Short mmCIF file of C-alpha atoms and ligand atoms in Angstrom, two decimals:
data_model
loop_
_atom_site.label_atom_id
_atom_site.label_comp_id
_atom_site.label_asym_id
_atom_site.label_seq_id
_atom_site.Cartn_x
_atom_site.Cartn_y
_atom_site.Cartn_z
CA MET A 1 -64.81 164.75 -33.74
CA LYS A 2 -61.75 164.86 -36.17
CA ARG A 3 -58.96 163.64 -34.31
CA ILE A 4 -58.95 160.87 -31.65
CA ALA A 5 -56.62 158.98 -29.94
CA ILE A 6 -56.02 155.57 -28.59
CA LEU A 7 -54.09 153.80 -25.77
CA THR A 8 -53.80 150.26 -24.11
CA SER A 9 -53.41 150.28 -20.29
CA GLY A 10 -52.96 147.74 -17.96
CA GLY A 11 -52.31 143.81 -17.97
CA ASP A 12 -52.18 143.06 -21.52
CA ALA A 13 -54.77 140.87 -23.38
CA PRO A 14 -54.75 138.85 -26.71
CA GLY A 15 -56.80 140.93 -28.91
CA MET A 16 -55.94 144.43 -28.02
CA ASN A 17 -54.13 144.73 -31.19
CA ALA A 18 -57.15 143.70 -33.19
CA ALA A 19 -59.01 146.54 -31.19
CA VAL A 20 -56.13 149.11 -32.18
CA ARG A 21 -56.40 147.88 -35.62
CA ALA A 22 -60.18 148.25 -35.43
CA VAL A 23 -60.40 151.67 -34.05
CA THR A 24 -57.55 152.99 -36.42
CA ARG A 25 -58.91 151.73 -39.52
CA LYS A 26 -62.72 152.43 -38.83
CA ALA A 27 -61.71 156.15 -37.70
CA ILE A 28 -59.62 156.36 -41.02
CA TYR A 29 -62.48 155.12 -43.04
CA GLU A 30 -64.83 157.78 -41.61
CA GLY A 31 -62.41 160.57 -42.25
CA MET A 32 -60.74 161.02 -38.99
CA GLU A 33 -57.26 161.18 -37.70
CA VAL A 34 -56.01 158.77 -35.22
CA TYR A 35 -53.20 158.92 -32.80
CA GLY A 36 -51.57 156.05 -30.81
CA ILE A 37 -50.30 156.78 -27.40
CA ASN A 38 -47.64 154.38 -26.30
CA TYR A 39 -47.33 152.77 -22.50
CA GLY A 40 -50.65 153.70 -21.58
CA TYR A 41 -51.43 156.67 -19.21
CA ALA A 42 -47.75 156.52 -18.56
CA GLY A 43 -47.04 157.50 -22.32
CA LEU A 44 -50.18 160.02 -22.00
CA VAL A 45 -48.63 162.17 -19.45
CA VAL A 46 -45.17 162.59 -21.10
CA GLY A 47 -46.73 163.07 -24.61
CA ASP A 48 -45.46 159.61 -25.99
CA ILE A 49 -47.96 159.92 -28.98
CA ARG A 50 -47.71 159.51 -32.62
CA ARG A 51 -50.08 159.61 -35.48
CA LEU A 52 -51.49 156.24 -36.85
CA ASP A 53 -51.86 155.27 -40.25
CA ILE A 54 -52.97 152.23 -42.17
CA PRO A 55 -49.53 150.38 -42.38
CA ASP A 56 -49.20 151.01 -38.78
CA VAL A 57 -51.84 148.65 -37.91
CA GLY A 58 -50.98 146.00 -40.39
CA ASP A 59 -50.02 142.55 -39.42
CA ILE A 60 -51.18 142.87 -36.00
CA ILE A 61 -54.58 141.43 -35.71
CA GLN A 62 -53.08 138.11 -35.06
CA ARG A 63 -50.38 139.05 -32.69
CA GLY A 64 -51.02 138.83 -28.83
CA GLY A 65 -49.78 141.31 -26.51
CA THR A 66 -50.06 145.18 -27.77
CA ARG A 67 -48.17 147.08 -30.16
CA LEU A 68 -48.95 150.33 -28.29
CA PHE A 69 -47.32 148.81 -25.20
CA SER A 70 -49.15 149.02 -21.95
CA ALA A 71 -48.19 150.02 -18.13
CA ARG A 72 -49.64 150.06 -14.86
CA TYR A 73 -49.74 153.66 -13.86
CA PRO A 74 -51.25 154.27 -10.29
CA GLU A 75 -50.06 157.94 -10.71
CA PHE A 76 -52.96 158.43 -13.38
CA ALA A 77 -55.18 158.64 -9.88
CA THR A 78 -54.01 161.94 -9.04
CA GLU A 79 -55.09 165.32 -10.34
CA GLU A 80 -51.73 166.37 -11.25
CA GLY A 81 -51.43 163.15 -13.44
CA GLN A 82 -55.04 163.61 -14.94
CA LEU A 83 -54.29 167.42 -15.77
CA LYS A 84 -51.25 166.66 -17.41
CA GLY A 85 -52.72 164.18 -19.45
CA ILE A 86 -55.58 166.24 -20.70
CA GLU A 87 -52.72 169.04 -21.47
CA GLN A 88 -50.81 166.45 -23.74
CA LEU A 89 -54.10 165.71 -25.40
CA LYS A 90 -55.14 169.30 -26.17
CA LYS A 91 -51.32 170.17 -27.38
CA PHE A 92 -51.83 167.40 -30.18
CA GLY A 93 -55.61 168.55 -30.98
CA ILE A 94 -57.04 165.41 -29.87
CA GLU A 95 -60.74 165.57 -29.12
CA GLY A 96 -61.65 162.31 -28.08
CA LEU A 97 -59.70 159.28 -26.30
CA VAL A 98 -60.35 155.07 -26.58
CA VAL A 99 -59.01 153.52 -23.71
CA ILE A 100 -58.69 149.86 -24.02
CA GLY A 101 -57.93 147.97 -20.69
CA GLY A 102 -59.34 146.66 -17.59
CA ASP A 103 -60.77 148.10 -14.12
CA GLY A 104 -57.79 150.76 -13.48
CA SER A 105 -57.73 151.57 -17.19
CA TYR A 106 -61.54 152.28 -16.80
CA HIS A 107 -61.01 154.51 -13.84
CA GLY A 108 -58.56 156.53 -15.78
CA ALA A 109 -61.10 157.14 -18.59
CA MET A 110 -63.74 158.00 -15.96
CA ALA A 111 -61.56 160.39 -14.60
CA LEU A 112 -61.00 162.10 -17.86
CA THR A 113 -64.77 162.06 -18.50
CA LYS A 114 -65.29 163.91 -15.25
CA ARG A 115 -62.78 166.51 -16.29
CA GLY A 116 -64.89 167.03 -19.47
CA PHE A 117 -62.56 165.04 -21.88
CA PRO A 118 -64.48 162.59 -23.77
CA ALA A 119 -63.23 159.00 -23.35
CA ILE A 120 -64.72 155.62 -24.25
CA GLY A 121 -63.57 152.51 -22.47
CA ILE A 122 -63.18 148.98 -24.22
CA PRO A 123 -63.06 146.06 -22.12
CA GLY A 124 -59.81 144.37 -22.57
CA THR A 125 -58.43 141.94 -20.00
CA ILE A 126 -58.02 138.20 -19.58
CA ASP A 127 -59.94 138.32 -16.13
CA ASN A 128 -63.44 138.96 -17.49
CA ASP A 129 -64.08 141.12 -14.72
CA ILE A 130 -65.35 144.28 -15.91
CA PRO A 131 -69.17 145.19 -15.10
CA GLY A 132 -71.06 146.10 -18.27
CA THR A 133 -70.20 143.29 -20.62
CA ASP A 134 -70.63 139.51 -20.72
CA PHE A 135 -67.03 139.26 -22.10
CA THR A 136 -63.90 141.18 -22.44
CA ILE A 137 -61.51 141.15 -25.28
CA GLY A 138 -58.84 138.20 -24.11
CA PHE A 139 -60.88 136.17 -22.14
CA ASP A 140 -61.67 133.42 -24.70
CA THR A 141 -57.71 133.19 -25.82
CA ALA A 142 -56.95 132.62 -22.16
CA ILE A 143 -59.33 130.20 -21.24
CA ASN A 144 -58.31 128.20 -24.43
CA THR A 145 -54.80 128.69 -23.17
CA VAL A 146 -55.50 127.48 -19.91
CA LEU A 147 -57.61 124.39 -21.21
CA GLU A 148 -54.69 123.16 -23.45
CA SER A 149 -52.64 123.19 -20.26
CA ILE A 150 -55.06 121.37 -18.27
CA ASP A 151 -55.47 118.59 -21.25
CA ARG A 152 -51.69 118.22 -21.00
CA ILE A 153 -51.42 118.05 -17.04
CA ARG A 154 -54.33 115.37 -17.22
CA ASP A 155 -52.11 113.11 -19.31
CA THR A 156 -49.03 113.30 -16.72
CA ALA A 157 -51.69 112.96 -13.89
CA THR A 158 -52.98 109.68 -15.10
CA SER A 159 -50.02 108.43 -15.74
CA HIS A 160 -48.91 108.74 -12.24
CA VAL A 161 -52.02 108.72 -10.41
CA ARG A 162 -51.66 112.22 -9.18
CA THR A 163 -53.93 115.20 -7.96
CA PHE A 164 -53.03 118.37 -9.49
CA VAL A 165 -53.78 121.83 -8.29
CA ILE A 166 -53.51 124.05 -11.22
CA GLU A 167 -53.56 127.93 -10.44
CA VAL A 168 -54.71 130.38 -12.93
CA MET A 169 -54.91 134.31 -13.01
CA GLY A 170 -57.78 136.20 -12.86
CA ARG A 171 -57.04 138.45 -9.85
CA ASN A 172 -60.09 138.68 -7.56
CA ALA A 173 -62.57 137.14 -10.41
CA GLY A 174 -62.95 133.47 -10.79
CA ASP A 175 -64.15 133.48 -14.39
CA ILE A 176 -60.88 132.04 -15.99
CA ALA A 177 -60.93 128.94 -13.54
CA LEU A 178 -64.59 128.43 -13.88
CA TRP A 179 -64.81 128.42 -17.66
CA ALA A 180 -61.38 126.66 -18.34
CA GLY A 181 -62.42 124.28 -15.39
CA VAL A 182 -65.75 123.25 -17.02
CA ALA A 183 -64.15 122.77 -20.57
CA GLY A 184 -61.01 120.79 -19.19
CA GLY A 185 -63.57 118.59 -16.84
CA ALA A 186 -61.88 119.61 -13.79
CA ASP A 187 -62.88 117.72 -10.54
CA ASP A 188 -63.13 120.84 -8.58
CA ILE A 189 -63.09 124.45 -9.46
CA ILE A 190 -61.80 126.67 -6.51
CA ILE A 191 -63.04 130.66 -7.06
CA PRO A 192 -63.52 133.74 -4.85
CA GLU A 193 -66.98 133.87 -5.75
CA HIS A 194 -68.31 130.51 -4.01
CA GLU A 195 -67.09 129.23 -0.63
CA PHE A 196 -65.48 125.53 -0.49
CA ASP A 197 -64.72 123.16 2.10
CA MET A 198 -61.34 121.36 2.16
CA GLU A 199 -62.57 118.36 3.58
CA SER A 200 -65.28 117.85 0.85
CA VAL A 201 -62.69 118.42 -1.82
CA ALA A 202 -60.31 115.84 0.01
CA ASN A 203 -63.46 113.33 0.13
CA LYS A 204 -64.30 114.00 -3.48
CA ILE A 205 -60.65 112.85 -4.38
CA ARG A 206 -60.83 109.78 -2.21
CA ASP A 207 -64.15 108.80 -3.72
CA GLY A 208 -62.77 109.14 -7.14
CA ARG A 209 -59.85 106.98 -6.21
CA ASP A 210 -62.04 104.44 -4.62
CA ARG A 211 -63.71 104.07 -8.05
CA GLY A 212 -60.53 103.77 -9.57
CA LYS A 213 -60.05 106.94 -11.09
CA LYS A 214 -56.59 108.07 -11.99
CA HIS A 215 -56.08 111.46 -12.24
CA CYS A 216 -57.76 114.55 -10.05
CA LEU A 217 -57.38 117.93 -11.51
CA ILE A 218 -58.42 121.11 -9.28
CA VAL A 219 -58.36 124.37 -10.95
CA LEU A 220 -57.80 127.30 -8.63
CA ALA A 221 -58.41 130.77 -9.16
CA GLU A 222 -55.43 132.84 -7.72
CA GLY A 223 -57.54 135.39 -6.00
CA VAL A 224 -58.64 132.59 -3.48
CA MET A 225 -55.15 131.69 -2.58
CA GLY A 226 -51.82 130.28 -4.05
CA ALA A 227 -51.74 126.63 -4.97
CA GLU A 228 -49.01 125.68 -2.77
CA GLU A 229 -50.77 127.15 -0.01
CA PHE A 230 -53.87 125.04 -1.18
CA ALA A 231 -51.93 122.01 -1.75
CA GLU A 232 -50.47 122.55 1.96
CA GLN A 233 -54.02 122.71 3.33
CA LEU A 234 -55.07 119.60 1.25
CA SER A 235 -52.54 117.37 2.70
CA GLU A 236 -53.98 117.74 6.23
CA TYR A 237 -56.72 115.76 4.88
CA GLY A 238 -54.62 112.96 3.55
CA ASN A 239 -51.74 112.06 1.02
CA PHE A 240 -53.31 112.51 -2.69
CA HIS A 241 -49.81 112.52 -4.18
CA THR A 242 -50.42 116.26 -4.89
CA ARG A 243 -48.36 118.62 -7.48
CA VAL A 244 -49.13 122.00 -8.26
CA SER A 245 -49.00 123.85 -11.56
CA VAL A 246 -49.04 127.77 -11.39
CA LEU A 247 -49.61 128.86 -14.96
CA GLY A 248 -48.99 132.54 -14.32
CA HIS A 249 -48.49 134.89 -17.33
CA ILE A 250 -48.36 132.06 -19.76
CA VAL A 251 -52.16 132.79 -20.02
CA ARG A 252 -51.72 136.23 -20.95
CA GLY A 253 -49.66 135.73 -24.29
CA GLY A 254 -50.55 133.92 -27.49
CA SER A 255 -52.58 134.59 -30.73
CA PRO A 256 -56.03 135.79 -30.13
CA THR A 257 -58.99 133.20 -31.04
CA ALA A 258 -61.35 134.12 -33.63
CA ARG A 259 -64.04 135.29 -30.88
CA ASP A 260 -61.41 137.67 -29.30
CA ARG A 261 -60.58 139.07 -32.61
CA VAL A 262 -64.25 139.56 -33.63
CA LEU A 263 -64.99 140.97 -30.36
CA ALA A 264 -62.34 143.41 -30.43
CA SER A 265 -63.23 144.34 -34.20
CA LYS A 266 -66.81 145.20 -32.97
CA PHE A 267 -65.87 147.11 -29.83
CA GLY A 268 -62.97 149.19 -31.94
CA GLY A 269 -65.71 149.94 -34.58
CA TYR A 270 -68.35 150.68 -32.30
CA ALA A 271 -66.34 153.06 -29.98
CA VAL A 272 -65.31 155.10 -33.03
CA ASP A 273 -69.10 155.32 -34.10
CA LEU A 274 -69.66 156.90 -30.85
CA LEU A 275 -67.00 159.31 -30.82
CA LYS A 276 -68.10 160.37 -34.27
CA GLU A 277 -71.28 161.49 -32.90
CA GLY A 278 -69.50 163.30 -30.10
CA LYS A 279 -70.46 160.73 -27.61
CA GLY A 280 -67.93 160.43 -24.77
CA GLY A 281 -67.87 159.18 -21.16
CA LEU A 282 -69.23 155.77 -22.15
CA CYS A 283 -67.78 152.09 -22.05
CA VAL A 284 -68.98 149.64 -24.61
CA GLY A 285 -69.80 145.94 -24.12
CA LEU A 286 -71.62 142.91 -25.40
CA LEU A 287 -74.48 142.24 -23.17
CA ASP A 288 -76.88 138.89 -24.62
CA ASN A 289 -74.99 138.94 -27.60
CA LYS A 290 -75.75 142.84 -28.33
CA LEU A 291 -73.34 145.81 -28.60
CA VAL A 292 -74.04 148.14 -25.90
CA ALA A 293 -72.76 151.42 -24.54
CA ALA A 294 -73.30 152.63 -20.84
CA ASP A 295 -72.30 155.39 -18.89
CA ILE A 296 -68.79 154.90 -17.55
CA VAL A 297 -69.16 156.64 -14.09
CA ASP A 298 -72.50 154.76 -13.61
CA THR A 299 -70.95 151.40 -14.68
CA LEU A 300 -68.00 152.04 -12.52
CA GLU A 301 -69.60 153.13 -9.36
CA ASN A 302 -72.84 151.13 -9.42
CA LYS A 303 -72.56 148.02 -11.55
CA LYS A 304 -70.80 144.68 -10.48
CA HIS A 305 -69.28 141.94 -12.61
CA ASN A 306 -70.84 138.55 -11.54
CA PRO A 307 -69.22 135.24 -12.98
CA ASP A 308 -71.90 132.74 -14.24
CA LEU A 309 -72.11 130.74 -11.08
CA SER A 310 -74.56 128.12 -13.22
CA LEU A 311 -71.24 126.85 -14.44
CA TYR A 312 -70.39 126.30 -10.91
CA GLN A 313 -73.08 124.48 -10.14
CA LEU A 314 -73.14 122.48 -13.51
CA ASN A 315 -69.41 121.60 -12.56
CA GLN A 316 -70.70 120.01 -9.42
CA ALA A 317 -73.36 117.85 -10.80
CA LEU A 318 -70.79 116.69 -13.73
CA SER A 319 -67.55 115.98 -11.51
CA PHE A 320 -69.18 114.15 -8.47
O1 F6P B 1 -55.43 141.61 -14.74
C1 F6P B 1 -54.73 140.91 -15.37
C2 F6P B 1 -53.68 140.13 -14.86
O2 F6P B 1 -52.91 139.21 -15.39
C3 F6P B 1 -54.37 139.22 -13.49
O3 F6P B 1 -54.93 138.27 -13.82
C4 F6P B 1 -53.04 139.06 -12.56
O4 F6P B 1 -53.61 139.00 -11.39
C5 F6P B 1 -52.50 140.32 -12.92
O5 F6P B 1 -52.76 140.98 -14.07
C6 F6P B 1 -50.80 140.40 -12.92
O6 F6P B 1 -50.43 141.40 -12.93
P1 F6P B 1 -48.95 141.67 -13.30
O7 F6P B 1 -48.55 141.57 -14.82
O8 F6P B 1 -48.68 143.22 -13.12
O9 F6P B 1 -47.92 141.08 -12.45
#
């Protein structure tokens, strides 16, 4: 392959720029031409495509967000959208595409692959909910951002002897809540992948108070319910001086951690290696600390992402 393109799609994630940089630089190093597609699949169907050169990806490795911009574009699920996209790629003489994003973005890449256009998926989402990889680009930065907030909330929670329900993003996945909760010493972590009992949560807070504990921090994944609703339900079991804090999109921004930058660089370089060999229809990942590439159709249709529930059990033991 001599000419490839790259796009970022869905919710942006810190480290996407590092991946764009890696794909661009590695491809040019290998003698290929690279095109950047703005606004994900929305930009693809209208041909918002431009040549990328080394200076275009300078000074971005440390920046959050995505320099290629992003969009949610459900229209790409239609035959019309996909055919328009392929037409644009052919118009620019592009032979392979790298898609950086989450679940929706992978489905777009899978659709292109099924229509015979080679696409490679790179997992980029703060949610860490993509099958075929232990970690996605942006997850490490997101949990560190949540952790900083937990530490800050702990200060005020202790001062006022309050309970805090801290709601974090993650869509239907509990990974962000789980990892940040363990790192932040949360008293309880509530995730969609594990049932919980409100009365037990209340009893735990009461036991802590009886032992003289000042703060109580509950990290709640948004996929379970909203923090206000959780606090409302909790109040039926007693007055715990509860406050809620919804971290929201703050968790999606910021400079990527070293770990995310390295992961993004590895994925980007590897995706180019695969396209250079003429391989498409794959998604890259990191499993047991090894770079892997798997069939994107099989991964999406037959594999499931599971959070590390041993962390949940561990937290139960550490926060009784
Ligand atoms: O997938 C990333 C994510 O930030 C989820 O955690 C969240 O549920 C969703 O995107 C929010 O989407 P939007 O930015 O479109 O409101």
